[in-house]
Structure formats: C-alpha cells, structure tokens
Amino acid sequence: MKYRCCECGFVFPCRKAVDAYDEGIKRGFLCPSCDANIQELFFRGGNKRLTFESDEHEKWFTKSFIGFSLLALLIILLQPDHWIVFVFLLCVLVTYFAYCNKCFGFVPYPNVIGTERIEE
C-alpha cells in the first residue's frame, strides 16, 4: 500500500512516512516530499479514501474486470454443471494477475490511500 500526499500529490510507500513524534507532532505523520503533517483517510468515507496509483492502473483494472466478467458469464452459460470450468477460470485469473503484477507492478485493487492535512 502507498499514501498520496494531499498537499503535493506525491505517492510514497507507507513505510516511507516520517514519524515526527520526537519533534512534538502527536497526530499523523509527515510527507517525505513536502514535510506536511498529514493523516490517512483509510477508515473514512469519500472518493479520496482509496484510489489507483495511476490512470493506466485504473484502466487496466476496469478492462480486466469487464473481460473476466464476460468470460465467466460465457463459461457459466455454456457449461453450467461442470466444476472443472470454475477451477479453470480461477487458474486463468490467478495467472493473469500474477503476470501483470510481475510485468507492470499492478495489483488487482486500488492501492493508494488518500490523506488529509492536520491543522494544529
């Protein structure tokens, strides 16, 4: 998982968040790019809570979801009583996601947590 700074838009891994408790900052953490005091929005509602890392990632996820949904529907309509069809579809799905994760670094879910600035 990664964070996207609400001040500068910088996307960084969660482990790179700067803990400034020793410097007197009791809530949140600092952005490693602009040093803004921010906190995550993971448990709050809204459209900034969890997003994709890039537009390409979102397009890839959307196309994959539509493609596999149509494939699953087609397989269910053609062979509704065979369990082996479902196992085959699951194997294809897992192989596809593993390949895309290795080649592109994409994961099959939104992986960037939004943040908000803390005013003290």
Coordinates of N, CA and C in Angstrom, one line a residue:
M1 N 0.8 -1.2 0.0 CA 0.0 0.0 0.0 C 0.9 1.2 0.0
K2 N 0.3 2.3 -0.5 CA 1.0 3.6 -0.6 C 0.1 4.7 -0.1
Y3 N 0.7 5.9 0.2 CA 0.0 7.1 0.5 C 0.1 8.1 -0.6
R4 N -0.9 8.9 -0.8 CA -0.8 10.1 -1.7 C -1.0 11.3 -0.8
C5 N 0.1 12.2 -0.8 CA 0.0 13.4 0.0 C -1.0 14.4 -0.6
C6 N -1.9 14.9 0.3 CA -2.9 15.8 -0.1 C -2.4 17.2 -0.5
E7 N -1.2 17.5 0.0 CA -0.6 18.8 -0.3 C 0.2 18.8 -1.6
C8 N 1.1 17.9 -1.8 CA 1.9 17.9 -3.0 C 1.6 16.8 -4.0
G9 N 0.7 15.9 -3.7 CA 0.3 14.8 -4.6 C 1.4 13.7 -4.7
F10 N 2.4 13.7 -3.9 CA 3.5 12.7 -4.0 C 3.0 11.4 -3.5
V11 N 3.2 10.3 -4.3 CA 2.8 9.0 -3.9 C 4.1 8.3 -3.3
F12 N 3.9 7.7 -2.1 CA 5.1 7.1 -1.5 C 4.6 5.8 -0.7
P13 N 5.5 4.8 -0.5 CA 5.1 3.7 0.2 C 4.9 4.0 1.7
C14 N 4.0 3.2 2.3 CA 3.6 3.5 3.7 C 4.8 3.5 4.6
R15 N 5.8 2.7 4.4 CA 7.0 2.6 5.2 C 7.9 3.8 5.2
K16 N 7.7 4.7 4.1 CA 8.5 5.9 4.0 C 7.9 7.1 4.7
A17 N 6.7 6.9 5.3 CA 6.1 8.0 6.1 C 7.0 8.4 7.3
V18 N 7.2 9.7 7.5 CA 8.1 10.2 8.6 C 7.4 10.3 9.9
D19 N 7.8 9.6 10.9 CA 7.2 9.7 12.2 C 8.0 10.8 13.0
A20 N 7.3 11.9 13.3 CA 7.9 13.0 13.9 C 7.4 13.2 15.4
Y21 N 7.1 12.1 16.1 CA 6.7 12.1 17.4 C 7.7 12.8 18.4
D22 N 9.0 12.5 18.1 CA 10.0 13.1 18.9 C 10.1 14.6 18.8
E23 N 9.6 15.1 17.6 CA 9.7 16.6 17.4 C 8.4 17.3 17.8
G24 N 7.5 16.6 18.5 CA 6.3 17.2 19.1 C 5.1 17.0 18.3
I25 N 5.1 16.3 17.2 CA 3.9 16.0 16.4 C 3.3 14.8 16.9
K26 N 2.1 14.9 17.6 CA 1.5 13.8 18.3 C 0.5 13.1 17.4
R27 N 0.0 13.7 16.3 CA -1.0 13.0 15.4 C -0.5 13.0 14.0
G28 N -0.7 11.9 13.3 CA -0.4 11.8 11.9 C 1.1 11.5 11.7
F29 N 1.5 11.9 10.5 CA 2.9 11.7 10.1 C 3.3 12.8 9.1
L30 N 4.5 12.8 8.7 CA 5.0 13.8 7.7 C 5.2 13.2 6.4
C31 N 4.9 14.0 5.3 CA 5.2 13.6 3.9 C 6.7 13.6 3.7
P32 N 7.3 12.6 3.1 CA 8.7 12.7 2.9 C 9.1 13.7 1.8
S33 N 8.2 14.2 1.1 CA 8.5 15.1 0.0 C 8.4 16.6 0.4
C34 N 7.2 16.9 1.1 CA 7.0 18.3 1.4 C 6.9 18.6 2.9
D35 N 7.1 17.6 3.8 CA 7.0 17.7 5.2 C 5.7 18.2 5.8
A36 N 4.6 18.0 5.0 CA 3.3 18.4 5.5 C 2.8 17.3 6.6
N37 N 2.2 17.8 7.6 CA 1.6 16.9 8.7 C 0.3 16.4 8.2
I38 N 0.2 15.1 7.9 CA -1.0 14.5 7.3 C -1.4 13.3 8.0
Q39 N -2.6 12.8 7.8 CA -3.1 11.6 8.3 C -3.9 10.8 7.2
E40 N -4.0 9.5 7.4 CA -4.6 8.7 6.3 C -6.2 8.8 6.4
L41 N -6.8 8.6 5.3 CA -8.3 8.6 5.2 C -8.8 7.2 5.0
F42 N -8.1 6.1 5.3 CA -8.5 4.8 5.0 C -9.8 4.4 5.7
F43 N -10.1 4.8 6.9 CA -11.3 4.4 7.5 C -12.4 5.4 7.4
R44 N -12.2 6.4 6.6 CA -13.2 7.5 6.4 C -13.9 7.3 5.0
G45 N -15.0 7.8 4.8 CA -15.7 7.7 3.5 C -15.1 8.7 2.5
G46 N -15.7 8.7 1.3 CA -15.3 9.6 0.3 C -14.5 9.0 -0.8
N47 N -14.4 9.8 -1.9 CA -13.8 9.2 -3.1 C -12.3 9.4 -3.0
K48 N -11.7 10.1 -2.1 CA -10.2 10.2 -2.0 C -9.7 9.2 -1.0
R49 N -10.5 8.3 -0.4 CA -10.0 7.4 0.6 C -9.1 6.3 0.0
L50 N -9.5 5.7 -1.1 CA -8.6 4.7 -1.7 C -8.7 4.9 -3.2
T51 N -7.6 5.0 -3.9 CA -7.5 5.3 -5.3 C -6.5 4.4 -6.0
F52 N -6.5 4.4 -7.3 CA -5.5 3.7 -8.0 C -4.2 4.6 -8.1
E53 N -3.1 4.0 -8.4 CA -1.8 4.7 -8.4 C -1.7 5.6 -9.6
S54 N -2.3 5.2 -10.7 CA -2.2 5.9 -12.0 C -3.4 5.7 -12.8
D55 N -3.6 6.5 -13.9 CA -4.7 6.3 -14.8 C -4.6 4.9 -15.5
E56 N -3.3 4.6 -15.9 CA -3.1 3.3 -16.5 C -3.5 2.1 -15.7
H57 N -3.3 2.2 -14.4 CA -3.6 1.2 -13.4 C -5.2 1.0 -13.4
E58 N -5.9 2.2 -13.3 CA -7.3 2.1 -13.3 C -7.9 1.6 -14.6
K59 N -7.4 2.0 -15.7 CA -7.8 1.5 -17.0 C -7.6 -0.1 -17.1
W60 N -6.4 -0.5 -16.6 CA -6.1 -1.9 -16.7 C -7.1 -2.7 -15.8
F61 N -7.4 -2.2 -14.6 CA -8.3 -2.9 -13.7 C -9.7 -2.9 -14.3
T62 N -10.2 -1.8 -14.9 CA -11.5 -1.8 -15.5 C -11.6 -2.8 -16.6
K63 N -10.7 -2.7 -17.5 CA -10.7 -3.7 -18.7 C -10.6 -5.1 -18.2
S64 N -9.8 -5.4 -17.2 CA -9.7 -6.8 -16.7 C -11.0 -7.2 -16.1
F65 N -11.6 -6.4 -15.3 CA -12.8 -6.7 -14.6 C -13.9 -7.0 -15.6
I66 N -14.1 -6.1 -16.6 CA -15.1 -6.4 -17.7 C -14.8 -7.6 -18.5
G67 N -13.5 -7.8 -18.8 CA -13.2 -9.0 -19.6 C -13.4 -10.3 -18.8
F68 N -13.0 -10.4 -17.6 CA -13.2 -11.6 -16.8 C -14.7 -11.8 -16.5
S69 N -15.5 -10.7 -16.3 CA -16.9 -10.9 -16.0 C -17.6 -11.5 -17.2
L70 N -17.3 -11.0 -18.4 CA -17.9 -11.6 -19.7 C -17.4 -13.0 -19.9
L71 N -16.1 -13.3 -19.6 CA -15.7 -14.7 -19.8 C -16.4 -15.6 -18.8
A72 N -16.5 -15.2 -17.6 CA -17.2 -16.0 -16.6 C -18.7 -16.2 -17.0
L73 N -19.3 -15.2 -17.4 CA -20.7 -15.3 -17.9 C -20.8 -16.3 -19.0
L74 N -19.9 -16.2 -20.0 CA -19.9 -17.1 -21.1 C -19.7 -18.5 -20.7
I75 N -18.7 -18.7 -19.8 CA -18.5 -20.1 -19.4 C -19.6 -20.7 -18.6
I76 N -20.3 -19.9 -17.8 CA -21.4 -20.4 -17.0 C -22.6 -20.7 -17.9
L77 N -22.8 -19.9 -18.9 CA -23.9 -20.2 -19.9 C -23.6 -21.4 -20.7
L78 N -22.3 -21.7 -21.1 CA -22.0 -22.8 -21.9 C -21.9 -24.1 -21.1
Q79 N -21.4 -24.1 -19.9 CA -21.1 -25.3 -19.1 C -21.6 -25.0 -17.7
P80 N -22.9 -25.0 -17.4 CA -23.3 -24.6 -16.0 C -23.1 -25.7 -15.0
D81 N -22.9 -27.0 -15.4 CA -22.9 -28.0 -14.3 C -21.5 -28.6 -14.1
H82 N -20.5 -28.1 -14.7 CA -19.2 -28.7 -14.6 C -18.3 -27.8 -13.6
W83 N -17.8 -28.4 -12.6 CA -17.0 -27.7 -11.6 C -15.6 -27.4 -12.2
I84 N -15.1 -28.2 -13.1 CA -13.8 -28.0 -13.7 C -13.7 -26.7 -14.4
V85 N -14.8 -26.2 -14.9 CA -14.8 -24.9 -15.6 C -14.5 -23.8 -14.7
F86 N -15.0 -23.9 -13.5 CA -14.7 -22.9 -12.5 C -13.3 -22.9 -12.0
V87 N -12.8 -24.1 -11.9 CA -11.3 -24.2 -11.5 C -10.4 -23.7 -12.6
F88 N -10.8 -24.0 -13.8 CA -10.0 -23.4 -15.0 C -10.1 -21.9 -15.0
L89 N -11.2 -21.3 -14.8 CA -11.4 -19.9 -14.8 C -10.6 -19.3 -13.6
L90 N -10.6 -19.9 -12.5 CA -9.8 -19.4 -11.4 C -8.3 -19.4 -11.6
C91 N -7.9 -20.5 -12.2 CA -6.4 -20.6 -12.6 C -6.0 -19.6 -13.6
V92 N -6.8 -19.3 -14.6 CA -6.6 -18.3 -15.6 C -6.5 -16.9 -14.9
L93 N -7.4 -16.6 -14.0 CA -7.5 -15.4 -13.3 C -6.2 -15.1 -12.4
V94 N -5.8 -16.1 -11.7 CA -4.6 -16.0 -10.8 C -3.4 -15.9 -11.7
T95 N -3.3 -16.6 -12.7 CA -2.1 -16.5 -13.6 C -2.0 -15.1 -14.2
Y96 N -3.1 -14.6 -14.7 CA -3.2 -13.2 -15.3 C -2.7 -12.2 -14.3
F97 N -3.3 -12.2 -13.1 CA -2.9 -11.2 -12.1 C -1.4 -11.3 -11.7
A98 N -0.9 -12.5 -11.6 CA 0.5 -12.7 -11.2 C 1.4 -12.2 -12.4
Y99 N 1.0 -12.4 -13.6 CA 1.8 -11.9 -14.7 C 1.8 -10.4 -14.8
C100 N 0.7 -9.8 -14.6 CA 0.6 -8.3 -14.6 C 1.3 -7.7 -13.4
N101 N 1.3 -8.3 -12.3 CA 2.0 -7.8 -11.1 C 3.5 -7.9 -11.4
K102 N 3.9 -8.9 -12.0 CA 5.4 -9.1 -12.3 C 5.8 -8.1 -13.4
C103 N 5.1 -8.0 -14.4 CA 5.5 -7.1 -15.6 C 5.2 -5.7 -15.4
F104 N 4.1 -5.3 -14.8 CA 3.7 -3.9 -14.7 C 3.7 -3.3 -13.3
G105 N 3.7 -4.2 -12.3 CA 3.7 -3.8 -10.9 C 2.2 -3.5 -10.4
F106 N 1.3 -3.8 -11.3 CA -0.1 -3.5 -11.0 C -0.7 -4.6 -10.0
V107 N -1.5 -4.2 -9.2 CA -2.2 -5.2 -8.3 C -3.7 -5.1 -8.6
P108 N -4.5 -6.1 -8.4 CA -5.9 -6.1 -8.8 C -6.8 -5.4 -7.8
Y109 N -6.4 -4.3 -7.2 CA -7.2 -3.5 -6.3 C -6.6 -2.1 -6.2
P110 N -7.4 -1.1 -5.8 CA -6.8 0.3 -5.6 C -5.8 0.2 -4.5
N111 N -4.6 0.8 -4.7 CA -3.6 0.6 -3.7 C -3.0 1.9 -3.1
V112 N -3.7 3.0 -3.3 CA -3.1 4.3 -2.8 C -4.2 4.8 -1.8
I113 N -3.7 5.1 -0.6 CA -4.6 5.6 0.5 C -4.5 7.1 0.4
G114 N -5.6 7.8 0.4 CA -5.7 9.3 0.4 C -5.3 9.8 1.8
T115 N -4.9 11.1 1.9 CA -4.6 11.7 3.1 C -5.3 13.0 3.3
E116 N -5.3 13.6 4.5 CA -5.8 14.9 4.7 C -4.8 15.6 5.7
R117 N -4.7 16.9 5.5 CA -3.8 17.7 6.3 C -4.3 17.9 7.8
I118 N -3.4 17.9 8.7 CA -3.8 18.0 10.1 C -3.4 19.5 10.5
E119 N -4.4 20.2 10.9 CA -4.2 21.6 11.4 C -4.1 21.6 12.9
E120 N -3.0 22.1 13.5 CA -2.9 22.1 14.9 C -2.7 23.5 15.4

